[in-house]
PDB file of C-alpha atoms in Angstrom:
ATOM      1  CA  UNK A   1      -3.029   0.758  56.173  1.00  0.00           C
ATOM      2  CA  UNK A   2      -6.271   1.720  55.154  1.00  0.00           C
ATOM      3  CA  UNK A   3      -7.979   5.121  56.411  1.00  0.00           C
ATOM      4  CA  UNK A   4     -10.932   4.784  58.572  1.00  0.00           C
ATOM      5  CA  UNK A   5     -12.259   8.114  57.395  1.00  0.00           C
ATOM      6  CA  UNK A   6     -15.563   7.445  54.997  1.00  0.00           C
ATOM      7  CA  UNK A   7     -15.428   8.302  51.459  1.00  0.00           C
ATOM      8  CA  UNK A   8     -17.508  11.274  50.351  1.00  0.00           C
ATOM      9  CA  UNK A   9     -20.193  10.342  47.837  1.00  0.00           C
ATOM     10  CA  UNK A  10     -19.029  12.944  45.923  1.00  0.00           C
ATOM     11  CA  UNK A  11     -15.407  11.423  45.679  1.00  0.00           C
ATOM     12  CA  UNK A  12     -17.194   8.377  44.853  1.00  0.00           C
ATOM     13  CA  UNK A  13     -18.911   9.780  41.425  1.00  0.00           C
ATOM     14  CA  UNK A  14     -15.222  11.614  40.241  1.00  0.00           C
ATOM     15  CA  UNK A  15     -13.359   8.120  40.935  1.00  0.00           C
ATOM     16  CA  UNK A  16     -16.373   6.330  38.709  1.00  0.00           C
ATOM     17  CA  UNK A  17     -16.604   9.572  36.207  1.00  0.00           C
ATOM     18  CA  UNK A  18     -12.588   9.089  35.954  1.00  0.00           C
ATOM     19  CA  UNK A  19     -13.060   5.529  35.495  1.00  0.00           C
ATOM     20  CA  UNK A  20     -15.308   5.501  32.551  1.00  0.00           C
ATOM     21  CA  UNK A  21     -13.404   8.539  30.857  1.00  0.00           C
ATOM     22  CA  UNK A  22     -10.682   6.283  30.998  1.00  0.00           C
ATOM     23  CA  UNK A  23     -11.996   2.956  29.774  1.00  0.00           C
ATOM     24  CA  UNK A  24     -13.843   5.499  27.065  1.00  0.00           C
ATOM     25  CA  UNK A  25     -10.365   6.813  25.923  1.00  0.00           C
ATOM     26  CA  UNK A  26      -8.819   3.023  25.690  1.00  0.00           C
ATOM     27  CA  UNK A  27     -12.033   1.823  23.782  1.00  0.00           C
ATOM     28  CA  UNK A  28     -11.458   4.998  21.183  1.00  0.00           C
ATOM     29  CA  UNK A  29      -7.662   4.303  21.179  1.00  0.00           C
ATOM     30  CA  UNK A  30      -8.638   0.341  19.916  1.00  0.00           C
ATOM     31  CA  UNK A  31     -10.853   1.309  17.706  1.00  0.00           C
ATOM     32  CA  UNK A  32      -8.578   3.784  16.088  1.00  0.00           C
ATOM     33  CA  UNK A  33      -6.139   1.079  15.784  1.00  0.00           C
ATOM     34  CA  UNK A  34      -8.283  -1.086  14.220  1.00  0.00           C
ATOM     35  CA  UNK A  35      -9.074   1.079  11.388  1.00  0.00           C
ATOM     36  CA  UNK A  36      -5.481   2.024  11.178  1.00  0.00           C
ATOM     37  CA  UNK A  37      -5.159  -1.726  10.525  1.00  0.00           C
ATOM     38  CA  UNK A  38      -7.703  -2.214   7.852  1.00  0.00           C
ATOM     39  CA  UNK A  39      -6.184   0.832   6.139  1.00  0.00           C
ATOM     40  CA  UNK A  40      -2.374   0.015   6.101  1.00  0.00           C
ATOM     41  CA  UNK A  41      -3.874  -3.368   5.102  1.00  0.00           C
ATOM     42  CA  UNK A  42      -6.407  -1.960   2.436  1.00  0.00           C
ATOM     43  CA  UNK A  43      -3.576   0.078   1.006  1.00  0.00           C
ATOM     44  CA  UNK A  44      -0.810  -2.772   0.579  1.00  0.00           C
ATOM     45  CA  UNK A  45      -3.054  -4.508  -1.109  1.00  0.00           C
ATOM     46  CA  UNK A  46      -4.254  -1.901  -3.560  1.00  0.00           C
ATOM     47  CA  UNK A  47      -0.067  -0.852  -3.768  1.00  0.00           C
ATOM     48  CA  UNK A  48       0.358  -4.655  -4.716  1.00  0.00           C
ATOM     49  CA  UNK A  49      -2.070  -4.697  -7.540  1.00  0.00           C
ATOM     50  CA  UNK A  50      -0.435  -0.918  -8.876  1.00  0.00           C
ATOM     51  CA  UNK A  51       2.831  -3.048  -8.622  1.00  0.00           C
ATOM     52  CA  UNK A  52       1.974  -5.601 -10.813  1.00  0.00           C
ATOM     53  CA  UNK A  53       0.377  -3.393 -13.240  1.00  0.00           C
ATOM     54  CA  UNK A  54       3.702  -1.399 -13.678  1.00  0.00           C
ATOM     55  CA  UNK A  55       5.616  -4.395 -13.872  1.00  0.00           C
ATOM     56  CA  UNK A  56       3.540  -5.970 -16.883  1.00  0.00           C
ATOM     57  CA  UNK A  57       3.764  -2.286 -18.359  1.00  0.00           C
ATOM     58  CA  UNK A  58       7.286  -2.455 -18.013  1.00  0.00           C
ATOM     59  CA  UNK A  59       7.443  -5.738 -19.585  1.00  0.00           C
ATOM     60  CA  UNK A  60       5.627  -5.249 -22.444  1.00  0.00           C
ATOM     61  CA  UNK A  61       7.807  -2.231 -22.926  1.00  0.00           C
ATOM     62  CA  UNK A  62      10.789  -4.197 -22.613  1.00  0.00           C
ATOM     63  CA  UNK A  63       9.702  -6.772 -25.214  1.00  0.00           C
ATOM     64  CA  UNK A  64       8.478  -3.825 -27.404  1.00  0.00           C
ATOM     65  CA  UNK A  65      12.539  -2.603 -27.325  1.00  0.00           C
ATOM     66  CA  UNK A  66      13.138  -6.233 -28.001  1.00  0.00           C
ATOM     67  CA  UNK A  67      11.301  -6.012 -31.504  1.00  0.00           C
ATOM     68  CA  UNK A  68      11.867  -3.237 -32.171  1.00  0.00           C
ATOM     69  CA  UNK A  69      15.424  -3.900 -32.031  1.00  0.00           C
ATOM     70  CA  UNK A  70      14.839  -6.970 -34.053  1.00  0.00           C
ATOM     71  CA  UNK A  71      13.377  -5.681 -37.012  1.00  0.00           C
ATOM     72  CA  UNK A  72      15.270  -2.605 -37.542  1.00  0.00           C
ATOM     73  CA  UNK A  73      18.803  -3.633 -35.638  1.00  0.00           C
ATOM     74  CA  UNK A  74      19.778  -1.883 -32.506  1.00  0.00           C
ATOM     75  CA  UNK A  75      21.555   0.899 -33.353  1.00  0.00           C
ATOM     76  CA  UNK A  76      18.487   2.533 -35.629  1.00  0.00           C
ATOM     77  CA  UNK A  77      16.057   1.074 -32.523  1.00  0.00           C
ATOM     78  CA  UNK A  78      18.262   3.072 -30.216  1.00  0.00           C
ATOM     79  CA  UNK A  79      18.049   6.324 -32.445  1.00  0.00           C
ATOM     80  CA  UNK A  80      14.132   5.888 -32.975  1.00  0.00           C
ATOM     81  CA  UNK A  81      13.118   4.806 -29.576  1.00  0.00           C
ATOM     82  CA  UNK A  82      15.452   7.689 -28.275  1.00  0.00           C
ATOM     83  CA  UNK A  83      17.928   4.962 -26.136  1.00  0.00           C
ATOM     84  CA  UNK A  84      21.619   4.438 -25.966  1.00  0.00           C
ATOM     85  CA  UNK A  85      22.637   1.312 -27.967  1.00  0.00           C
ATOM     86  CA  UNK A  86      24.061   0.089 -24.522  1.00  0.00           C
ATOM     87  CA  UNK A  87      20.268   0.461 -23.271  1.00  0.00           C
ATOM     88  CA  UNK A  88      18.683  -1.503 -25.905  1.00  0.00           C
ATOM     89  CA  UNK A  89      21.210  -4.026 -25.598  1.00  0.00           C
ATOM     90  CA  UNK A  90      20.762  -4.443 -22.160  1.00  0.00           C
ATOM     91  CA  UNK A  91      16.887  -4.610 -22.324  1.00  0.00           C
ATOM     92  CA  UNK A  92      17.198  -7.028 -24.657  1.00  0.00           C
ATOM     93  CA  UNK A  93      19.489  -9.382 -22.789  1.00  0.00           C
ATOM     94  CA  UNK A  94      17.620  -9.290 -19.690  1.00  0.00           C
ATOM     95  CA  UNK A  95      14.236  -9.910 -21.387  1.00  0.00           C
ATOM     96  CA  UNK A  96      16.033 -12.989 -23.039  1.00  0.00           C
ATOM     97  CA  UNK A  97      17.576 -13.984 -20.012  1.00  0.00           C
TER      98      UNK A  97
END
């Protein structure tokens, strides 16, 4: 049941006042998100790229092991590339695999 006593002015300008604060602190909250969104996304994609670097580096150090073991066997690539024979062995049946 609504009152039938009148609204100060006064009470008018805090309800408005508390009104805009509040749409204010949504509108900061959004935006807040939003660049939390285009960082998260900005950084998965630069963590992506550093992903794919280190896997090419890893590659190319796996086929490295691989030659190595080639042209001096694997037990002297073990010794020289400071591995276990078991190491070099596996690297090189996963790279030919």
């Amino acid at each position: 049941m609504p009152s039938t006593t009148p609204i100060s002015l006064a009470a008018r300008e805090r309800l408005r006042d508390h009104q805009a604060a509040a749409a204010k602190a949504v509108a900061v909250h959004s935006a807040a998100l939003t660049r939390l969104d285009a960082a998260s996304s900005r950084r998965a994609e630069v963590v992506a790229k550093q992903d794919a670097l280190v896997a090419t580096a890893a590659a190319e150090v796996a086929a490295a092991v691989v030659e190595v073991a080639r042209v001096m066997g694997a037990d002297v690539a073990a010794a020289v590339l400071d591995l276990s024979k078991a190491e070099v062995h596996r690297v090189a049946k996963e790279t030919h695999a």
